[in-house]
XYZ file of C-alpha atoms in Angstrom:
617
model
C 0.020 -0.067 0.094
C 1.592 2.971 -1.246
C 0.173 5.308 1.174
C 0.946 3.226 4.108
C 4.712 3.125 2.790
C 4.400 7.059 2.792
C 2.998 7.323 5.791
C 5.840 5.236 7.539
C 8.713 7.103 5.873
C 6.578 10.304 7.006
C 6.761 9.175 10.749
C 10.415 7.783 10.559
C 9.358 4.963 12.614
C 9.628 2.104 10.749
C 13.061 1.083 12.703
C 10.727 1.493 16.085
C 8.376 -0.822 14.875
C 10.887 -3.313 13.681
C 13.006 -3.493 17.079
C 10.110 -3.101 19.787
C 7.340 -4.708 18.115
C 8.541 -6.661 15.029
C 5.293 -9.035 14.707
C 3.538 -5.434 14.241
C 6.169 -4.378 11.892
C 5.476 -7.515 9.702
C 2.277 -6.427 9.287
C 1.940 -2.916 8.481
C 1.243 -3.483 4.983
C -2.610 -4.169 6.178
C -3.138 -0.809 7.900
C -4.474 2.522 6.676
C -2.365 5.547 7.012
C -4.611 6.186 10.231
C -4.336 3.102 11.700
C -0.148 3.228 11.330
C -0.639 6.422 13.462
C -2.544 4.600 15.985
C -0.109 1.872 15.865
C 2.632 4.242 16.708
C 0.526 5.873 19.744
C 0.355 2.515 20.985
C 3.983 1.862 20.910
C 4.950 5.026 22.403
C 2.461 4.394 25.045
C 3.797 1.317 25.894
C 1.597 -1.262 24.529
C 3.919 -3.143 22.456
C 2.783 -6.551 24.396
C -0.306 -6.016 22.564
C 1.591 -7.439 19.292
C 3.612 -10.248 20.868
C 1.402 -12.791 19.716
C 0.321 -11.554 16.195
C 0.660 -14.249 13.496
C 2.749 -13.957 10.278
C 1.211 -11.998 7.527
C -1.688 -14.111 5.923
C -2.847 -15.470 9.140
C -5.762 -14.016 10.804
C -5.129 -10.787 8.910
C -9.096 -9.860 9.317
C -8.550 -10.249 13.042
C -5.501 -7.899 13.092
C -7.764 -5.241 10.635
C -10.553 -5.684 13.599
C -8.008 -5.228 16.142
C -7.289 -1.520 14.764
C -11.317 -0.994 14.362
C -11.430 -1.828 17.794
C -8.608 0.631 18.835
C -9.979 3.607 16.628
C -13.226 3.320 18.755
C -11.672 3.239 21.976
C -9.190 6.323 20.878
C -12.492 8.232 19.342
C -14.868 7.839 22.336
C -12.627 8.801 25.228
C -12.259 12.406 25.422
C -8.609 12.985 24.670
C -8.386 9.881 23.251
C -5.920 7.121 24.624
C -2.950 9.173 25.099
C -5.189 10.597 27.793
C -6.541 7.613 29.130
C -3.698 5.758 29.495
C -1.949 8.551 31.109
C -4.473 9.403 33.364
C -4.649 5.795 34.268
C -0.869 5.768 35.513
C -1.624 8.884 37.616
C -4.672 6.989 39.265
C -2.682 3.895 39.673
C 0.162 5.365 40.922
C -1.919 7.388 43.753
C -3.855 4.046 44.550
C -0.557 2.186 45.096
C 0.426 5.012 47.264
C -2.496 4.911 49.201
C -3.255 8.888 48.396
C -6.163 10.091 50.289
C -8.195 11.895 47.211
C -9.262 14.495 50.069
C -6.108 15.591 51.367
C -6.068 18.820 52.333
C -9.905 19.392 52.111
C -12.367 20.199 55.464
C -15.982 19.076 55.067
C -18.611 20.795 55.956
C -22.508 20.957 55.435
C -23.851 23.051 52.220
C -26.676 24.797 51.626
C -29.914 23.306 50.710
C -33.724 22.982 50.876
C -35.616 20.399 53.337
C -38.794 19.852 51.933
C -42.078 17.883 54.026
C -44.225 16.884 51.614
C -47.673 18.635 51.297
C -47.083 21.550 53.297
C -47.403 24.831 52.037
C -43.937 25.511 50.928
C -43.887 22.100 49.202
C -47.239 22.977 47.257
C -45.485 26.399 46.333
C -42.232 24.326 44.778
C -44.618 22.265 43.290
C -46.365 24.766 41.225
C -43.333 26.867 40.223
C -41.795 23.112 39.305
C -44.663 22.317 36.787
C -44.342 26.031 35.057
C -40.857 25.601 34.903
C -40.831 22.048 33.611
C -41.616 22.521 29.753
C -38.318 24.104 29.790
C -36.707 21.219 30.990
C -35.498 18.004 29.528
C -35.005 14.415 30.878
C -32.203 12.262 30.709
C -32.523 8.602 31.809
C -29.511 6.453 32.957
C -30.304 2.958 31.613
C -27.246 1.074 30.747
C -27.690 -1.783 33.084
C -29.460 -5.658 32.961
C -31.581 -6.813 35.717
C -28.834 -9.569 36.206
C -28.295 -8.524 39.778
C -31.911 -8.955 40.545
C -32.262 -12.219 39.022
C -33.782 -11.025 35.953
C -32.917 -11.289 32.527
C -34.233 -8.739 31.007
C -33.548 -5.196 30.742
C -34.338 -3.002 33.952
C -36.584 -0.673 32.673
C -38.932 -3.284 31.642
C -39.570 -4.558 35.137
C -43.262 -3.832 36.552
C -42.803 -1.121 38.719
C -45.565 -2.417 40.475
C -48.022 -5.757 39.330
C -51.325 -4.783 40.157
C -51.510 -3.166 36.859
C -47.889 -4.369 34.968
C -46.741 -0.722 34.312
C -42.906 -1.085 33.385
C -40.840 1.538 34.748
C -40.039 2.936 31.246
C -44.089 3.344 30.801
C -44.486 5.046 34.386
C -41.666 7.427 33.049
C -42.430 8.229 29.681
C -46.372 8.610 31.226
C -45.016 11.113 33.910
C -43.319 13.011 31.347
C -46.274 13.438 29.302
C -48.258 14.134 32.595
C -46.066 17.187 33.177
C -45.908 18.485 29.688
C -49.533 18.805 29.711
C -49.797 20.504 33.124
C -46.752 22.979 32.693
C -48.789 23.702 29.242
C -52.166 24.048 31.130
C -50.317 26.709 33.607
C -48.749 28.334 30.898
C -51.434 28.790 27.879
C -50.851 30.996 25.422
C -46.703 30.272 25.112
C -47.436 27.398 22.797
C -47.034 23.935 23.967
C -43.402 22.463 24.113
C -42.509 18.864 23.599
C -40.298 17.823 26.442
C -37.140 16.109 24.807
C -36.512 12.510 26.557
C -32.869 11.023 26.454
C -32.199 7.375 27.170
C -28.546 6.580 27.494
C -28.319 2.963 26.524
C -25.319 0.436 26.452
C -24.320 -2.663 24.224
C -26.283 -4.660 26.563
C -29.424 -2.633 26.837
C -29.354 -0.709 23.357
C -31.520 -2.816 21.209
C -33.847 -4.443 24.066
C -35.118 -0.526 24.749
C -35.248 0.449 21.200
C -37.678 -2.843 20.910
C -39.493 -2.161 24.239
C -40.363 1.475 22.955
C -41.219 0.478 19.239
C -43.319 -2.513 20.380
C -45.567 -0.250 22.599
C -45.772 3.049 20.416
C -43.342 4.585 22.660
C -45.869 4.488 25.457
C -47.891 8.043 23.800
C -44.894 9.754 23.374
C -43.820 10.938 20.087
C -40.890 8.972 18.690
C -39.136 12.223 17.820
C -39.240 13.242 21.448
C -36.868 10.386 22.352
C -33.239 10.048 21.824
C -31.098 6.920 22.581
C -27.616 7.666 23.434
C -25.504 4.264 23.557
C -22.503 4.252 25.977
C -19.069 2.967 25.044
C -16.798 0.740 26.999
C -13.124 1.633 27.680
C -10.110 -0.281 27.641
C -9.165 -2.580 30.705
C -5.566 -2.687 32.470
C -3.539 -5.172 33.317
C -1.035 -3.537 35.588
C 0.136 -0.439 37.394
C 1.858 0.701 34.183
C -1.728 0.951 32.713
C -0.897 -2.196 29.899
C -4.079 -2.747 28.081
C -5.266 -6.155 28.920
C -5.945 -8.484 26.305
C -9.010 -10.172 25.888
C -8.474 -13.517 27.503
C -10.900 -15.254 24.562
C -9.013 -13.330 21.560
C -5.494 -12.365 21.222
C -6.432 -9.768 18.739
C -8.716 -7.862 20.921
C -8.420 -5.763 23.889
C -10.700 -6.398 26.991
C -13.341 -3.603 27.752
C -15.566 -2.950 30.580
C -18.066 -0.054 31.216
C -16.770 3.228 32.243
C -19.629 4.394 34.339
C -22.782 6.277 34.079
C -20.750 9.669 33.876
C -20.268 8.520 30.491
C -23.735 10.447 29.781
C -22.464 14.091 30.291
C -19.762 13.320 27.520
C -22.399 11.692 25.255
C -24.526 14.479 25.655
C -22.199 17.083 24.623
C -20.667 14.760 21.598
C -24.278 14.357 20.136
C -25.193 18.137 20.046
C -27.984 17.788 21.925
C -27.126 20.608 24.457
C -26.860 23.288 22.301
C -30.295 22.201 20.529
C -32.050 22.460 23.489
C -30.760 25.741 24.493
C -31.466 27.282 20.620
C -35.130 26.297 21.822
C -34.986 28.193 25.207
C -34.613 25.210 27.105
C -32.811 25.858 30.737
C -32.899 22.774 32.894
C -31.423 18.902 32.158
C -32.672 16.475 35.017
C -30.962 13.335 35.213
C -32.460 10.069 36.868
C -31.855 6.181 37.084
C -33.469 3.458 36.210
C -35.220 1.962 38.589
C -36.837 4.387 41.160
C -40.535 3.984 40.947
C -41.179 7.334 43.429
C -39.129 9.732 41.796
C -41.449 11.607 39.863
C -43.603 12.241 43.056
C -40.361 14.904 43.831
C -39.389 15.928 40.636
C -42.436 19.113 40.403
C -41.247 20.640 43.711
C -37.156 19.465 43.110
C -37.510 21.832 39.788
C -38.931 24.327 41.423
C -36.275 24.767 43.982
C -34.138 25.042 41.231
C -35.892 27.471 39.584
C -36.298 29.569 42.710
C -32.828 29.237 44.264
C -31.202 29.368 40.694
C -28.749 26.422 41.467
C -26.211 25.566 38.556
C -26.390 22.060 40.123
C -29.438 20.657 42.385
C -28.982 16.764 43.872
C -32.033 15.464 44.955
C -31.424 13.738 48.145
C -33.123 11.883 51.411
C -32.384 12.069 54.860
C -29.804 10.019 55.933
C -28.835 8.013 59.167
C -25.183 8.320 60.221
C -22.906 6.058 58.389
C -25.539 4.511 56.456
C -24.454 3.055 53.295
C -24.939 5.671 51.017
C -23.180 9.020 50.095
C -23.589 12.188 51.559
C -23.541 15.710 49.969
C -20.932 17.743 51.173
C -19.169 21.088 50.976
C -15.327 20.240 50.871
C -13.056 23.159 51.525
C -9.205 23.061 50.242
C -6.497 24.875 52.425
C -5.782 26.481 49.472
C -9.242 27.914 49.411
C -10.709 25.951 46.678
C -14.367 24.653 47.666
C -16.983 22.283 45.766
C -19.956 20.498 46.387
C -19.821 16.484 45.642
C -21.132 13.296 46.575
C -18.686 11.921 49.346
C -19.132 8.195 49.820
C -20.020 7.062 53.467
C -16.678 4.913 53.798
C -14.723 7.733 52.900
C -16.965 10.907 54.780
C -16.713 9.356 58.353
C -12.870 8.969 58.330
C -12.587 12.575 56.479
C -14.599 13.935 59.562
C -12.487 12.242 62.215
C -9.577 13.610 60.175
C -10.581 17.197 60.433
C -11.665 18.065 63.891
C -14.592 15.605 64.402
C -13.579 13.007 66.998
C -17.032 11.086 66.614
C -17.000 11.239 62.462
C -20.715 10.984 60.938
C -23.018 11.118 63.630
C -26.877 12.126 63.450
C -27.705 15.573 64.505
C -30.918 16.736 66.473
C -33.257 15.556 63.565
C -31.986 11.912 64.509
C -30.042 11.925 61.091
C -26.878 12.922 59.801
C -26.568 16.674 58.817
C -25.024 15.483 55.463
C -27.964 14.522 53.022
C -27.750 10.968 51.295
C -27.091 11.060 47.637
C -29.528 9.447 45.129
C -28.258 10.243 42.122
C -30.581 12.142 40.699
C -29.966 15.486 39.582
C -30.791 18.894 38.053
C -28.495 20.985 36.163
C -28.831 24.553 34.692
C -28.400 24.085 30.953
C -26.656 27.293 30.089
C -23.477 26.842 32.637
C -23.415 23.059 31.948
C -23.085 23.925 28.411
C -20.209 26.251 29.507
C -18.270 23.435 31.709
C -18.462 20.855 29.663
C -17.128 23.026 26.643
C -13.838 23.044 28.916
C -13.722 19.364 29.968
C -15.264 18.058 26.517
C -17.749 16.278 28.825
C -15.011 14.742 30.847
C -15.595 13.823 34.476
C -13.228 13.456 37.337
C -12.595 9.624 37.671
C -11.305 7.220 39.666
C -9.677 3.535 39.469
C -10.781 0.613 42.016
C -8.106 -1.808 41.522
C -8.318 -5.636 43.491
C -4.554 -6.013 44.422
C -3.486 -9.660 44.780
C -1.323 -8.764 47.801
C 0.038 -5.690 49.981
C 2.844 -5.176 47.546
C 0.429 -3.912 45.652
C 2.119 -4.757 42.379
C -0.153 -7.173 40.560
C -3.709 -7.170 40.058
C -6.425 -10.312 40.810
C -7.962 -9.410 37.453
C -7.949 -6.369 34.983
C -9.429 -3.106 35.948
C -10.726 0.156 34.255
C -11.086 3.845 34.652
C -14.680 4.894 36.211
C -16.605 8.105 36.314
C -19.986 8.726 37.875
C -22.789 11.052 36.828
C -22.754 12.630 40.254
C -19.028 13.868 40.077
C -20.021 16.248 37.670
C -19.707 19.335 39.972
C -15.741 18.520 41.013
C -14.662 20.465 38.523
C -17.238 23.519 38.712
C -15.324 27.090 39.737
C -16.212 28.108 43.439
C -18.765 30.547 41.804
C -21.135 27.868 40.798
C -24.555 27.485 42.655
C -24.430 24.572 44.340
C -27.087 22.976 46.347
C -29.241 20.387 47.196
C -33.245 19.102 48.149
C -33.640 16.666 50.658
C -36.883 14.604 50.274
C -38.324 11.966 52.469
C -37.603 8.452 51.118
C -41.289 7.292 51.667
C -42.331 9.326 48.582
C -39.107 10.118 46.556
C -36.924 6.744 46.746
C -37.436 3.210 46.521
C -34.690 1.793 44.233
C -35.146 -1.584 42.813
C -31.223 -3.239 42.716
C -30.740 -6.081 45.213
C -32.110 -9.849 44.451
C -33.563 -11.427 46.809
C -30.819 -13.434 48.496
C -29.203 -10.382 48.943
C -31.990 -8.161 50.243
C -32.634 -10.911 52.966
C -29.166 -10.342 54.252
C -29.671 -6.850 55.016
C -29.774 -5.777 58.387
C -32.647 -5.209 59.997
C -34.131 -1.782 59.920
C -32.113 -1.141 56.625
C -34.132 -0.276 53.180
C -33.938 -3.932 51.269
C -34.158 -1.945 47.666
C -35.695 -5.020 46.033
C -38.499 -5.666 43.971
C -40.547 -6.970 46.981
C -39.673 -3.553 48.529
C -40.042 -1.223 45.687
C -43.495 -2.171 44.770
C -44.825 -2.002 48.648
C -42.595 1.348 48.565
C -45.285 2.316 45.806
C -48.798 1.516 47.695
C -47.197 2.802 50.658
C -46.565 6.366 49.473
C -49.911 6.356 47.261
C -51.782 5.237 50.648
C -50.108 7.972 52.515
C -50.402 10.643 50.181
C -54.089 9.646 49.945
C -54.141 10.046 54.093
C -52.497 13.669 53.574
C -55.037 14.469 51.680
C -57.964 13.501 53.497
C -58.773 9.570 52.757
C -59.031 7.028 55.631
C -56.640 4.531 54.519
C -56.230 1.235 57.255
C -52.863 0.745 58.501
C -50.772 -2.104 57.006
C -49.948 -5.547 57.835
C -46.639 -6.930 57.866
C -45.814 -9.561 55.815
C -42.558 -11.791 55.039
C -41.809 -12.188 50.868
C -38.388 -13.656 49.928
C -37.187 -13.412 53.554
C -38.117 -9.766 53.495
C -40.360 -8.342 56.486
C -42.176 -5.166 54.659
C -45.705 -3.664 54.968
C -48.488 -3.970 53.303
C -50.639 -1.272 52.216
C -53.592 -1.084 50.613
C -52.926 -1.753 46.669
C -53.547 1.722 45.428
C -52.006 3.247 42.276
C -52.741 5.710 39.356
C -51.759 6.976 36.236
C -49.198 10.218 36.492
C -51.956 12.216 34.517
C -54.201 11.839 37.551
C -52.353 12.357 40.112
C -49.284 14.291 39.015
C -49.070 16.730 42.406
C -50.303 16.923 45.776
C -52.600 19.865 44.799
C -53.842 17.666 41.921
C -54.714 14.981 44.343
C -56.493 16.972 46.989
C -58.829 18.346 44.248
C -60.033 14.943 42.874
C -60.893 13.292 46.596
C -63.533 14.425 49.063
C -66.235 13.937 51.342
C -65.982 10.851 53.421
C -63.685 8.155 51.842
C -62.268 5.097 53.367
C -59.889 2.184 52.152
C -59.739 -1.199 53.880
C -56.034 -2.683 54.230
C -57.034 -5.433 51.713
C -58.348 -3.246 49.115
C -57.049 -2.508 45.848
C -57.560 0.922 43.675
C -56.675 1.607 40.291
C -57.270 4.794 38.756
C -56.698 5.355 34.814
C -57.343 8.899 33.321
C -57.458 12.322 34.637
C -60.764 13.660 35.329
C -61.448 11.125 38.215
C -63.355 12.096 40.994
C -63.335 10.299 44.117
C -66.049 11.290 46.594
C -67.650 9.416 49.576
C -66.063 6.405 48.565
C -66.308 3.280 51.231
C -63.762 0.537 49.655
C -63.400 -2.991 50.756
C -62.199 -4.751 47.810
C -61.056 -4.177 44.285
C -61.908 -0.927 42.465
C -60.638 -0.288 38.817
C -61.303 2.964 37.417
C -61.032 3.658 33.744
C -61.799 6.931 32.613
C -61.432 7.761 28.540
C -59.686 10.987 27.730
C -61.931 14.042 27.682
C -64.692 11.979 29.974
C -64.994 12.702 33.884
C -65.939 9.793 36.025
C -67.379 10.368 39.905
C -66.961 7.297 42.124
C -68.696 7.118 45.481
C -70.694 5.165 47.463
C -69.876 1.365 49.112
C -67.883 -0.834 47.126
C -67.550 -4.268 48.432
C -66.308 -7.276 46.748
C -63.806 -10.460 47.346
C -61.059 -8.077 45.700
C -57.501 -9.065 44.881
C -55.318 -11.243 47.197
C -51.477 -11.450 47.347
C -50.639 -15.144 46.980
C -46.965 -15.942 48.145
C -44.475 -17.177 45.604
C -41.313 -19.152 45.946
C -38.425 -17.637 44.329
C -36.672 -20.794 43.348
C -40.058 -22.010 41.606
C -38.666 -21.648 37.788
C -42.403 -21.916 36.271
C -42.991 -18.705 37.717
C -42.578 -15.688 35.920
C -38.963 -14.007 37.048
C -40.470 -10.632 37.579
C -42.968 -12.709 40.269
C -40.377 -14.593 41.678
C -37.724 -11.883 42.649
C -41.015 -10.270 44.236
C -41.959 -13.127 45.965
C -45.954 -12.524 45.525
C -48.326 -11.955 42.673
C -51.653 -10.877 42.550
C -54.443 -13.033 42.426
C -57.448 -11.035 40.603
C -60.493 -12.709 42.369
C -63.583 -10.215 41.613
C -63.557 -6.526 41.090
C -65.546 -3.344 40.379
C -64.674 -1.672 37.107
C -65.892 1.494 35.929
C -65.283 2.936 32.921
C -65.749 5.687 30.528
C -69.248 7.381 30.337
C -69.189 10.803 31.769
C -69.995 11.398 35.294
C -70.759 7.336 35.474
C -70.679 6.282 39.076
């Protein structure tokens, strides 16, 4: 290939290849000029071992070309390329080996933030502000993970949020965004209805299945043009403290790769050009959330209201956190040189940091019964303008970390390959001190119930700590809805304790509704009235927007389905055999996975169904 030969002459590196990587030198004629440049970069970065076992020309030539196709992707998908990746890795690995404290020189303190109480006047004011403001927001769902850790072989967003209706997480999220879109337009008519952008970050594991879930369900009512899927790529694995790239154990012509972490969402948004499109469209906020928190949208309107009122560049949604609880704490860090930042500090770092900086008791509860450092739940609201300015400087790169598992105390070799990782919530680490970074605390009962632990791991959780399982996640939805209706004046019976999959949970009335019915507490209060009561064994499902529940006494199952633009009024005494909860053995493979991981299923015996006609009861 003349072009390759010319490239080699220009680079003066033929001799370098011959002396350091003779097997590569023999195969250079297979490569394009661009690939020769990449080969030179790899040699300069000390990666000659990658070519040690390459075959003679004519053998495995397609595999050799595929190797450089992979190297090209790894180089293009990382800000600064492989040169930056390997140099950063060497610095971080050296710090790890030396046991360097990443917070050396920093003193922690409690940052500014708002503590909200669900349903009070302050909360309602923030909700109303947030609903007005939400038409200027874009939503970003980080959904790169499978459900394997849960004992589920599908993608996590396809799991039912609750099994009374079978609504999956992705459907609930999309319907919540659509309800926000409608409500925002209702408060700001005359300004024109805006379609709220909805981005999903996927991975190789989840991309095609997420797209299939959307397409087979007509995007759950959202216009396909509103939805954008951005696929996250993996990064190269590292074999040692010198950051030598790890050869795939199953293919000598491949570099082993692993996920880089959900912090990649920032670089993907930056490189996609979407941020500038949104700014041109007049958007102001970008809201990030994760894949299996079924209560999140109870908190979003008020949280956006806080961001707009306080003019936060970064607003972290948080929950009250017990001292030493295994959840990171939002912390202000002040360096001896005057630098400050407000970031998440992991629980296993916060306690020793406090002890080392004049707090002999470390992380302890204050007079509220909770740590003054609120618990991070990885839901962020960023102001778009400052966000674009920051990513323009960093090219979307987020401060990384490395977590090698060493074979022994000498820290000279790893048990297995490692890689650089980054977290979405570490975005504020590079912000200037002038950035307005705060937090919003909301009670976990209505804002946070992630589904991430399998039944075996959940059953081992110390008593009193959250299980964060499919079992507890579904029960949390019923608990939240029951307590919200209680606050709206409905008499809801107390729960009963029950054990499913080794987890003791409270079983409340199985109450659930579509987001368009009860998006905010003000909405809900307007739609329930008179003297209403619901027994513990009851199930109530509300579909539709204009459903009025008044003077209802429910002891059984009631399904209310109001067609669009129709009003349904429900009242009087409703009593039937209802729906029961039947235990399921999580080892019983004849039962569907999404039920086994819960340990129960809903048995539908008898119900009253009220549908469609205006003013029916």
